[in-house]
Structures are given as C-alpha cells and as structure tokens.
XYZ file of C-alpha atoms in Angstrom:
129
model
C 204.683 -20.858 71.648
C 206.381 -20.088 74.931
C 209.776 -19.704 76.546
C 209.106 -22.468 79.074
C 210.441 -25.884 78.171
C 208.842 -29.268 78.706
C 208.246 -29.966 82.378
C 208.492 -26.312 83.401
C 204.731 -25.968 83.781
C 202.881 -27.015 86.908
C 199.139 -27.686 86.904
C 196.821 -28.831 89.640
C 194.958 -32.066 88.956
C 191.708 -30.086 88.756
C 193.094 -27.539 86.271
C 194.604 -30.366 84.217
C 191.272 -32.242 84.039
C 189.263 -29.137 83.183
C 191.739 -28.065 80.518
C 191.743 -31.573 79.048
C 187.967 -31.277 78.648
C 188.456 -28.129 76.555
C 190.357 -29.970 73.840
C 188.435 -29.866 70.608
C 187.688 -27.691 67.622
C 187.916 -24.392 69.523
C 191.070 -25.209 71.491
C 194.471 -24.187 70.162
C 196.745 -27.016 69.040
C 199.266 -26.095 71.724
C 196.862 -27.213 74.462
C 197.657 -30.906 73.948
C 201.394 -30.116 74.007
C 201.008 -28.089 77.198
C 199.011 -30.834 78.922
C 201.462 -33.503 77.808
C 204.470 -31.673 79.214
C 203.076 -30.284 82.457
C 203.859 -31.545 85.929
C 200.476 -32.400 87.466
C 200.166 -32.207 91.254
C 197.471 -32.105 93.915
C 195.967 -28.636 94.281
C 197.401 -28.270 97.780
C 200.904 -28.898 96.389
C 200.828 -26.210 93.688
C 203.355 -23.583 94.764
C 201.861 -20.157 95.454
C 204.079 -18.584 92.768
C 202.575 -20.678 89.934
C 199.987 -19.261 87.525
C 196.821 -21.322 88.000
C 193.225 -20.865 86.928
C 191.620 -17.798 88.515
C 195.015 -16.493 89.581
C 195.700 -12.799 89.324
C 198.929 -12.384 87.385
C 201.130 -9.287 87.314
C 203.303 -9.035 84.200
C 206.028 -6.686 83.003
C 206.494 -6.337 79.252
C 210.124 -7.209 78.465
C 210.436 -4.631 75.675
C 208.636 -1.641 77.194
C 208.625 -2.288 80.941
C 204.881 -1.664 80.987
C 202.980 -3.555 83.674
C 199.752 -5.489 83.161
C 197.440 -7.391 85.485
C 195.166 -10.236 84.386
C 193.019 -12.953 85.929
C 193.127 -16.258 84.062
C 189.680 -17.775 83.456
C 187.902 -20.297 81.249
C 186.363 -19.437 77.865
C 182.905 -17.936 78.259
C 183.922 -16.162 81.482
C 186.163 -13.553 79.897
C 185.719 -9.888 80.696
C 188.660 -8.197 78.966
C 187.772 -4.744 80.303
C 187.878 -6.178 83.819
C 191.155 -8.000 83.135
C 189.688 -11.531 82.866
C 191.361 -13.369 79.982
C 190.731 -16.862 78.635
C 193.244 -19.598 79.286
C 192.810 -20.534 75.603
C 193.887 -17.090 74.365
C 197.498 -16.822 73.211
C 198.524 -14.997 76.378
C 196.518 -17.378 78.573
C 198.216 -20.403 77.006
C 201.584 -18.704 77.483
C 200.927 -18.052 81.183
C 199.222 -21.138 82.625
C 201.557 -23.161 84.813
C 204.481 -20.716 84.746
C 206.238 -19.525 87.903
C 207.082 -16.020 89.030
C 210.240 -14.947 87.200
C 209.426 -16.928 84.042
C 209.043 -15.196 80.707
C 205.861 -15.871 78.762
C 206.006 -15.585 74.962
C 203.043 -15.341 72.596
C 201.897 -13.609 69.423
C 199.604 -10.608 69.482
C 196.418 -10.694 67.366
C 198.416 -8.826 64.689
C 201.164 -11.470 64.717
C 203.761 -9.469 66.622
C 205.849 -11.377 69.158
C 205.176 -10.469 72.796
C 207.269 -11.295 75.866
C 206.455 -10.540 79.478
C 207.964 -11.581 82.782
C 205.642 -12.998 85.446
C 206.215 -10.620 88.368
C 203.623 -11.822 90.895
C 200.795 -14.333 91.251
C 197.964 -14.203 93.753
C 194.931 -16.411 94.128
C 191.517 -14.806 94.110
C 188.796 -16.128 96.387
C 186.282 -16.720 93.642
C 185.443 -15.762 90.084
C 183.632 -12.419 90.135
C 183.274 -11.351 86.490
C-alpha cells in the first residue's frame, strides 16, 4: 500500500478514533492495518510536519516532478475540484500520518503505481468545502 513501514505513521487520538469509526463495508482493508501500526498521540503532540485530517498537503510526483496540493477530509466532504480528497481514497490512505519528506505510494484508479514525496504540510483553520 505505502512506502511507510509499521510505526512510521502518527495520528492524533481524535483522528484515530474518527478513523476507527469508519471501519466497515465502505472502508478499504488497509484501514485496519494503518490504525494498528500507527503511533497515537495527543493532538497537541502531533508534529506540525505530519499529515493529519484537514491538513493541506503539498506533494511532488517522484516520476514527473509535478506538484499537487490536497486537503485531507472525511468521506462525504470531498470536493475534488477544490482539492479536498477523502482519507479513504487510495491517495488519502497513503498520506495520513506521514511526515514531510516521506514518500507516499498508491495505485491510480487505472491500477498504475503512483509515488509522491510529501513536501509540506499546513493545518487549515476549518473545513471550508
């Protein structure tokens, strides 16, 4: 699923609890694996360079160098044209909990492998989509 190994993901307690509630028929199988291997910390202890829910993430495609910017949100809040992507999408699952400098790996909807380096993370004040 992803280039990060067990324990290389950091989630706030709140993100962990909310993601755990998403487990079910619509959630990808990797969600349980991600939750089981993540380091869970108080929200105030999540480093500012970690991809969290509602974080704006700047990525650079490893193969092409192209840059992308996304905001990670929950299902039902997605606005792809505005850059809001679901945490349960392949790219969302690849990004959550990673640090700046990490490489996220996922498959495109057509099955092609994708790899992008997390270049920057910033928190947004509130969800606006």
